[in-house]
CSV table of C-alpha atoms in Angstrom, one decimal:
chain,number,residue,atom,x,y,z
A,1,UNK,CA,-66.7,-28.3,1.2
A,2,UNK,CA,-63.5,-27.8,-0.7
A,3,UNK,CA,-65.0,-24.7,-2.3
A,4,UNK,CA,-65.9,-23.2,1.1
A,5,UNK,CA,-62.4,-23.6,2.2
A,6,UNK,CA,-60.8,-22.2,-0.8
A,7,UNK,CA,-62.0,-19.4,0.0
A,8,UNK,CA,-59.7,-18.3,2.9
A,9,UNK,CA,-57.5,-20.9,2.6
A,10,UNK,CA,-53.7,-18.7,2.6
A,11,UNK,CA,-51.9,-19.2,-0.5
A,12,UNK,CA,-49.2,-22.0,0.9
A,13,UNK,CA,-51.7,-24.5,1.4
A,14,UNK,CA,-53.4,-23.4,-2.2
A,15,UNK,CA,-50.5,-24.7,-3.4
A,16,UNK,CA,-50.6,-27.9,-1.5
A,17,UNK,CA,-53.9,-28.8,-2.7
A,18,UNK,CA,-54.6,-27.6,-6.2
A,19,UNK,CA,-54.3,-31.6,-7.1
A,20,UNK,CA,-56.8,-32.6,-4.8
A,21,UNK,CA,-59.1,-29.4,-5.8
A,22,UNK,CA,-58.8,-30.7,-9.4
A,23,UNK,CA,-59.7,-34.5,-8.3
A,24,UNK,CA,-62.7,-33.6,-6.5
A,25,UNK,CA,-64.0,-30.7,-9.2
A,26,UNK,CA,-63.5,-28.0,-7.6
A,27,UNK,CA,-60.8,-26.5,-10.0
A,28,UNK,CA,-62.3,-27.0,-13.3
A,29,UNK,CA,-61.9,-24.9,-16.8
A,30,UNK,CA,-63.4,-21.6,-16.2
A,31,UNK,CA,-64.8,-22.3,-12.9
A,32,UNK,CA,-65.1,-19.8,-9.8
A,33,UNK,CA,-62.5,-21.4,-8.0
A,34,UNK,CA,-60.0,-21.1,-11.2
A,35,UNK,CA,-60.3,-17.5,-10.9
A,36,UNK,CA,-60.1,-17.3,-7.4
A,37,UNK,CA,-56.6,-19.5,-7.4
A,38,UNK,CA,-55.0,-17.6,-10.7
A,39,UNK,CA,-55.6,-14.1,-8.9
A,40,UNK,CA,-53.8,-15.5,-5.4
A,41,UNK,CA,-51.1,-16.8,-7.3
A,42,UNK,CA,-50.7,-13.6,-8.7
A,43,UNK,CA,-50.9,-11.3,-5.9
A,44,UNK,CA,-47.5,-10.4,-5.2
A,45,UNK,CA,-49.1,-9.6,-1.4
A,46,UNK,CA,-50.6,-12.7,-1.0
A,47,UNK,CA,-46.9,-14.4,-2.2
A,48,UNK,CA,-44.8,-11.9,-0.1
A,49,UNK,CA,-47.0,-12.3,3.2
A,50,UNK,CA,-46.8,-16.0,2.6
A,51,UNK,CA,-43.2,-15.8,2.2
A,52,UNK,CA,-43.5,-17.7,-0.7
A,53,UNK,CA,-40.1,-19.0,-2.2
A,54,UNK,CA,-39.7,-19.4,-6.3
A,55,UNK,CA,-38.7,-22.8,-5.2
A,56,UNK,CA,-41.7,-23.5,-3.2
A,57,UNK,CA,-44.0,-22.4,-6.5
A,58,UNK,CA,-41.7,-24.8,-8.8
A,59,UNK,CA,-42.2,-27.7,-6.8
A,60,UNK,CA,-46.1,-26.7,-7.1
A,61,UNK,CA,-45.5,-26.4,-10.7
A,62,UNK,CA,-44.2,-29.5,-11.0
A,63,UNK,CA,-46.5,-31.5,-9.1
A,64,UNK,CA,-49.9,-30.4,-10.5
A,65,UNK,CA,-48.7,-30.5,-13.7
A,66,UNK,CA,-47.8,-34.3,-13.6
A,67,UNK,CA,-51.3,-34.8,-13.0
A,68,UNK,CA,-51.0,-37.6,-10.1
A,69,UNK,CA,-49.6,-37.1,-6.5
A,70,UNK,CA,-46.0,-38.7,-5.5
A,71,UNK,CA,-48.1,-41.1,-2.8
A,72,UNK,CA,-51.5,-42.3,-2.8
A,73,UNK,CA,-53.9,-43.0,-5.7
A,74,UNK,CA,-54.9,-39.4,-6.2
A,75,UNK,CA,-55.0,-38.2,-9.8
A,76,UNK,CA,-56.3,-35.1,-11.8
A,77,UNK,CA,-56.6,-32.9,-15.3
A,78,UNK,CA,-54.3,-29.7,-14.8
A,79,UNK,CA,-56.3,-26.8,-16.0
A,80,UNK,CA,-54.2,-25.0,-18.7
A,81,UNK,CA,-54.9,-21.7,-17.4
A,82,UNK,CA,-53.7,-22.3,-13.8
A,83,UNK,CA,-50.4,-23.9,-14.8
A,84,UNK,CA,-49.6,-20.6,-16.8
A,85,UNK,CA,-50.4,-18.5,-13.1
A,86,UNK,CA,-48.1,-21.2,-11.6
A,87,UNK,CA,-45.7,-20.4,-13.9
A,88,UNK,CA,-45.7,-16.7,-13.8
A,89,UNK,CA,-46.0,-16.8,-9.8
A,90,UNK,CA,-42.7,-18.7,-10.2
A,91,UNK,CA,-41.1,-15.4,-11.4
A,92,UNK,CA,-42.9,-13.3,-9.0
A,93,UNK,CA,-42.1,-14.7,-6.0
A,94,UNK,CA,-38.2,-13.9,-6.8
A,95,UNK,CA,-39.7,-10.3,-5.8
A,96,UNK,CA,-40.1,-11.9,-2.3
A,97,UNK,CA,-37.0,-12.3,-1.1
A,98,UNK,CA,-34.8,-10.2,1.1
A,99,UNK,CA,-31.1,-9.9,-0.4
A,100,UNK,CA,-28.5,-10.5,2.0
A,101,UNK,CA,-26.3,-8.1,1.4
A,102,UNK,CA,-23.2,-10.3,0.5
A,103,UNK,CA,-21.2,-10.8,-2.3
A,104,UNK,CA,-21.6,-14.6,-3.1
A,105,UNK,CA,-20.0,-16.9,-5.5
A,106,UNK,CA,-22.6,-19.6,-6.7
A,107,UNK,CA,-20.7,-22.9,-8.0
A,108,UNK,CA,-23.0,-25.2,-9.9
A,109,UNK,CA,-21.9,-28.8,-10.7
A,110,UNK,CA,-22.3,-29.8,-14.0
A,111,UNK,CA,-21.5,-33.6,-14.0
A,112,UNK,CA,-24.4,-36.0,-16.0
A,113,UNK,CA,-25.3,-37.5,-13.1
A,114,UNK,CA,-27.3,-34.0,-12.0
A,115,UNK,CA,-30.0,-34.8,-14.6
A,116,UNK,CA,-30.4,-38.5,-13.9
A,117,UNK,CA,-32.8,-38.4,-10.8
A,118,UNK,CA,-35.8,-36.5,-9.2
A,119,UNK,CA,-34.9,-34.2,-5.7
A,120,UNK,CA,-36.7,-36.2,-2.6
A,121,UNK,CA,-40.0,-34.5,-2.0
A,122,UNK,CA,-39.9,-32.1,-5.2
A,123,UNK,CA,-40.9,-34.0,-8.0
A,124,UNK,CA,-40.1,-33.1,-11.5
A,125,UNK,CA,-37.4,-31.3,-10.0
A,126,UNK,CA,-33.7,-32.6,-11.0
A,127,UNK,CA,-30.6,-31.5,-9.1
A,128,UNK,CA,-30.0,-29.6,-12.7
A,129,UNK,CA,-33.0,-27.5,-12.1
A,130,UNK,CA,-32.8,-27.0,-8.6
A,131,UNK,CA,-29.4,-25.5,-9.0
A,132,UNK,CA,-30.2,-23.4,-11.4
A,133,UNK,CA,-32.9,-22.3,-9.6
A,134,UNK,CA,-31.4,-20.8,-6.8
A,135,UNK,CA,-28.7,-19.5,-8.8
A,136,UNK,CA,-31.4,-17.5,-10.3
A,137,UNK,CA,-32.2,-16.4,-6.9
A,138,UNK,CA,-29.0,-15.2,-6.3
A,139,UNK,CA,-28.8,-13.4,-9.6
A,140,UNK,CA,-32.3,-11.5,-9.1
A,141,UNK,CA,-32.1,-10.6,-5.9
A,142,UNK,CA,-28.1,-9.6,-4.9
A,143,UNK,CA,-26.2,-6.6,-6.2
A,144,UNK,CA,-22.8,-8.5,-6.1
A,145,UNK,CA,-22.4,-12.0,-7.3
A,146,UNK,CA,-20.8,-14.1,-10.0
A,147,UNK,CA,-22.1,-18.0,-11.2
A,148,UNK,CA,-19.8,-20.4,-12.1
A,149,UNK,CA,-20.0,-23.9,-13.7
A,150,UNK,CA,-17.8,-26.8,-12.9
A,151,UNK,CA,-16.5,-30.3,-13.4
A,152,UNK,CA,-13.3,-31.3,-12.6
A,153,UNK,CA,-9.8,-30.2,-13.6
A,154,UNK,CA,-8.5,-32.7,-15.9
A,155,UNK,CA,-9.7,-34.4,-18.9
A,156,UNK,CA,-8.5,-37.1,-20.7
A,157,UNK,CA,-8.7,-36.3,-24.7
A,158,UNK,CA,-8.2,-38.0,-28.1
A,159,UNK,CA,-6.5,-35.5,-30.3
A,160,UNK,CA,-5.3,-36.8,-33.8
A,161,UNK,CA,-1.7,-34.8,-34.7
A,162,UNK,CA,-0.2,-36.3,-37.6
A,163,UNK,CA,-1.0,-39.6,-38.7
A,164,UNK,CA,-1.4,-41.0,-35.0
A,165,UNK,CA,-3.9,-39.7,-32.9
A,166,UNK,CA,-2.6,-39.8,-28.9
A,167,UNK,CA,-4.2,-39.4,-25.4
A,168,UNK,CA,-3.6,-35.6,-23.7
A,169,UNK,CA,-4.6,-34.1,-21.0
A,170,UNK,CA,-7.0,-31.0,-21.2
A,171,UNK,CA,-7.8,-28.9,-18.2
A,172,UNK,CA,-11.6,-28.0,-18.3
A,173,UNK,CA,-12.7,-27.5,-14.6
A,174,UNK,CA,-14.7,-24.6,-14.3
A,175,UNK,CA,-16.2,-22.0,-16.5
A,176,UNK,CA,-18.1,-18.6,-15.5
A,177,UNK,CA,-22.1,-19.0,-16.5
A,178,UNK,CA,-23.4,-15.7,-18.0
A,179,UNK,CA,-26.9,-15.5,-16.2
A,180,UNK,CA,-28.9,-12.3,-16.7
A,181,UNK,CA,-31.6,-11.1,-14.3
A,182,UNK,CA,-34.1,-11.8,-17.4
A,183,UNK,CA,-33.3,-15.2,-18.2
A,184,UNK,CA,-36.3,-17.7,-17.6
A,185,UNK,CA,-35.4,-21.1,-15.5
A,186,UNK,CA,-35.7,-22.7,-19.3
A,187,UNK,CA,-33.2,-20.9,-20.8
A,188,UNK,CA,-30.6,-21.0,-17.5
A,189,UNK,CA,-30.4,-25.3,-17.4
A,190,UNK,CA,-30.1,-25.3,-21.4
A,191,UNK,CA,-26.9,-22.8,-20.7
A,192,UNK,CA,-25.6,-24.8,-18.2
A,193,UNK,CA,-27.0,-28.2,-19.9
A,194,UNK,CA,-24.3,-27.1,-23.1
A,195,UNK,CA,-21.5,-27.0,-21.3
A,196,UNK,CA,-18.6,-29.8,-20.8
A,197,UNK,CA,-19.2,-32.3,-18.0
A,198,UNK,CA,-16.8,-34.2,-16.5
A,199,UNK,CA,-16.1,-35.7,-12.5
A,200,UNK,CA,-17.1,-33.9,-9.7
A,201,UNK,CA,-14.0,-31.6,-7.7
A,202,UNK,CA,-15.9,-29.5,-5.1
A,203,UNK,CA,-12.2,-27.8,-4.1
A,204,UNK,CA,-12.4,-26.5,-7.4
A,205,UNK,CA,-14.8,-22.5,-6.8
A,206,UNK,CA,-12.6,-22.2,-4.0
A,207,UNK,CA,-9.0,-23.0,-5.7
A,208,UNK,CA,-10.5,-20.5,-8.8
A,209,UNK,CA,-11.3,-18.0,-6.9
A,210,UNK,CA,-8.1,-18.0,-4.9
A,211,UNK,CA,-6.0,-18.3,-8.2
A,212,UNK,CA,-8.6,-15.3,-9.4
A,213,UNK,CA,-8.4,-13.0,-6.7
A,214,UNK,CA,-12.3,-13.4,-6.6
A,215,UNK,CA,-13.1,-11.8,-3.2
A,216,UNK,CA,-16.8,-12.6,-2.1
A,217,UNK,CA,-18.4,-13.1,1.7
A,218,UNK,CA,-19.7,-16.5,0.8
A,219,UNK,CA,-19.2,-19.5,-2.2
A,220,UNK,CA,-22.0,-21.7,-2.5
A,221,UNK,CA,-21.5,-25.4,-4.2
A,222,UNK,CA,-24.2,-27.3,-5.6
A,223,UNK,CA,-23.6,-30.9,-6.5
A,224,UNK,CA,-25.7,-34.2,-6.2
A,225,UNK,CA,-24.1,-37.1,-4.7
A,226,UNK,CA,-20.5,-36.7,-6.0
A,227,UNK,CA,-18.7,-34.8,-3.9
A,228,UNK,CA,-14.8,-35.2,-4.3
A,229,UNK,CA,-12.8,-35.7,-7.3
A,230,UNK,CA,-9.2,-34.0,-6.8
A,231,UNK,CA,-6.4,-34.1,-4.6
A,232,UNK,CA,-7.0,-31.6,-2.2
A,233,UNK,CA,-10.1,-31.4,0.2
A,234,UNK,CA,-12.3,-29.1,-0.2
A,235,UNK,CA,-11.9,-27.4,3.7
A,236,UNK,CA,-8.3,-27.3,2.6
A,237,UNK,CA,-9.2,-25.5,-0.8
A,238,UNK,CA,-11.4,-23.0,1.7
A,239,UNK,CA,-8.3,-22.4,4.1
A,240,UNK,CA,-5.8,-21.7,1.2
A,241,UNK,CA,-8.6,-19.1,0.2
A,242,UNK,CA,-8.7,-17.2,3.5
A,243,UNK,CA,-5.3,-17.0,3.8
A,244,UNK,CA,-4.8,-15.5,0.3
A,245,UNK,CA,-7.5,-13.1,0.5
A,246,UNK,CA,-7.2,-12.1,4.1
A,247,UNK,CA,-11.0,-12.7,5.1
A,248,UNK,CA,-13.2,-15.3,6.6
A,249,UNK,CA,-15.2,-16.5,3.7
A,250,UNK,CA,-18.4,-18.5,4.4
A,251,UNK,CA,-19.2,-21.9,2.7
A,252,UNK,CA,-21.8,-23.5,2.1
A,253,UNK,CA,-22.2,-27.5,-0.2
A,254,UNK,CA,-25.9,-28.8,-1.1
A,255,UNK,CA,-25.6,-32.0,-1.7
A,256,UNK,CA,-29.1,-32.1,-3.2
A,257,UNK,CA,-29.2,-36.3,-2.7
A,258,UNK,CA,-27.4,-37.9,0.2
A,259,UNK,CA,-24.8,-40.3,-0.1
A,260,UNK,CA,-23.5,-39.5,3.0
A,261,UNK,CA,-21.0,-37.0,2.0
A,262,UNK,CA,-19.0,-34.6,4.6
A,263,UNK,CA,-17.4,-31.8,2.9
A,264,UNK,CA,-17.5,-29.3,5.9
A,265,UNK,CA,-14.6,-29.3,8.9
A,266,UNK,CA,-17.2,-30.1,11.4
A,267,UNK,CA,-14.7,-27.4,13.5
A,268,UNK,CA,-14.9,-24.7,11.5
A,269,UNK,CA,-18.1,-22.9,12.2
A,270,UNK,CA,-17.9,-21.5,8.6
A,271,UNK,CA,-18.6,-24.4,6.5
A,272,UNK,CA,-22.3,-25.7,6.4
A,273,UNK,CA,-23.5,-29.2,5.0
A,274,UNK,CA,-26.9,-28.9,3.7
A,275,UNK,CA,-27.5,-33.1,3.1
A,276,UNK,CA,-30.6,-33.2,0.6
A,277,UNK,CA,-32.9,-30.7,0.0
A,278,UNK,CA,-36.5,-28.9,0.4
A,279,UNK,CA,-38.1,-25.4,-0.2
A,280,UNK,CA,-36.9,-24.8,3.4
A,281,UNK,CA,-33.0,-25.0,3.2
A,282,UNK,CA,-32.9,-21.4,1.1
A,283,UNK,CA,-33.9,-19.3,4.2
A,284,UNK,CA,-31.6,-21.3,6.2
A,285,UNK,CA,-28.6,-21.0,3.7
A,286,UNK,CA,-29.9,-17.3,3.8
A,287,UNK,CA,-29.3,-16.8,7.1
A,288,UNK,CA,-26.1,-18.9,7.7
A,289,UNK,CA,-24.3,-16.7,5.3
A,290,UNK,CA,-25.8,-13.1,7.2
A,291,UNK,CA,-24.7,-15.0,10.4
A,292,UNK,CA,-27.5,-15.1,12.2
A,293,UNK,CA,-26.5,-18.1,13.6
């Protein structure tokens, strides 16, 4: 039965099921229905009619190759050969995307606490990865954009001067992340995995860009449940930016797990909250900053 249905079954609920098409032998080493799922997966018709996001194909990636689902007893063997389509899809489907025109400033977080846990409903995937994810969508799909790492913007540090050492104060907030349209998703967290991590000061893109002169339509923030570290708030960071550069910037926080943060002025119609996160939000962050709503 599960073979009959692969066969017209559209390439978004392939992806939903290659676990349970592996537990009931259907996908198997070398089988028809291996062939038949690596050349869907790497149809770049098939991905761009299913509006397939990368992010969509990661969490895919993720899950089949754990080898178990996140609920149930369900379990399976990964075929080799269709985790390497799932992982070349992953770069294909940045092909599917419609740029929005905009020149956006991505902010990534790079606290400890972004590696420690799992993003609800995309297993495998940290906040780390997810970030740096859509950063990478960003990067290959939009002719004007700058990334951005950051912490917050002081440090204690033990320096030894003389015979003594002593306690100073370091500023290490932010730090521009060098990510090429070539880089694999690999490569981008071990950049951004080597850098220093501190607290978490989401005022911070919009005070660096403001000191910076950085004029963009839109600054994104990425962060996981730690959402304010300095002294000013980040809607007030966002005002002094306006006023400086003499334009209604967009903003828009992920706050990939929910601790029931509120960065946005709930009166100021643009600053979005997105609270968790799925392979949904994109195309609504998307469309937010071309203000279609």
């Amino acid at each position: 039965v599960w073979g009959v249905l692969l066969e017209r079954m559209p390439i978004t609920a392939t992806l939903r099921n290659l676990g349970k098409l592996s537990a009931v032998g259907t996908l198997s080493p070398l089988s028809r229905a291996s062939s038949t799922v690596i050349a869907r997966l790497l149809n770049m018709d098939n991905l761009r009619k299913g509006r397939v996001h990368p992010l969509s194909i990661l969490v895919a990636l993720n899950t089949y190759k754990q080898g178990h689902g996140v609920r149930g007893k369900l379990t399976w063997d990964p075929v080799s050969a269709v985790l390497d389509a799932l992982d070349e899809a992953f770069y294909l489907a940045f092909g599917t995307i419609e740029p929005t025109g905009k020149s956006r400033l991505i902010a990534l977080d790079v606290s400890d606490s972004m590696t420690w846990n799992a993003i609800a409903g995309m297993p495998g995937v940290t906040p780390r990865v997810g970030s740096a994810a859509m950063a990478m969508t960003t990067v290959r799909t939009e002719a004007n954009y700058h990334v951005v790492a950051f912490s917050h913007g002081v440090d204690r540090e033990l320096r030894r001067t003389g015979a003594y050492p002593h306690w100073s104060e370091v500023h290490k907030g932010i730090y521009t992340v060098p990510i090429s349209k070539r880089q694999r998703l690999d490569d981008v967290c071990h950049t951004v995995a080597g850098l220093w991590a501190g607290g978490t000061d989401c005022a911070l893109p919009m005070l660096w860009a403001a000191e910076n002169k950085i004029d963009v339509d839109a600054i994104e923030i990425y962060t996981d449940s730690e959402t304010k570290h300095g002294s000013i708030h980040p809607h007030q960071a966002l005002e002094r930016y306006r006023q400086k550069m003499g334009r209604d910037c967009k903003v828009v926080v992920v706050g990939v797990e929910s601790n029931g943060f509120s960065i946005a002025d709930p009166d100021d119609a643009g600053m979005l909250d997105v609270v968790g996160f799925d392979t949904a939000a994109p195309v609504l962050m998307s469309s937010f900053i071309k203000g279609d709503f």
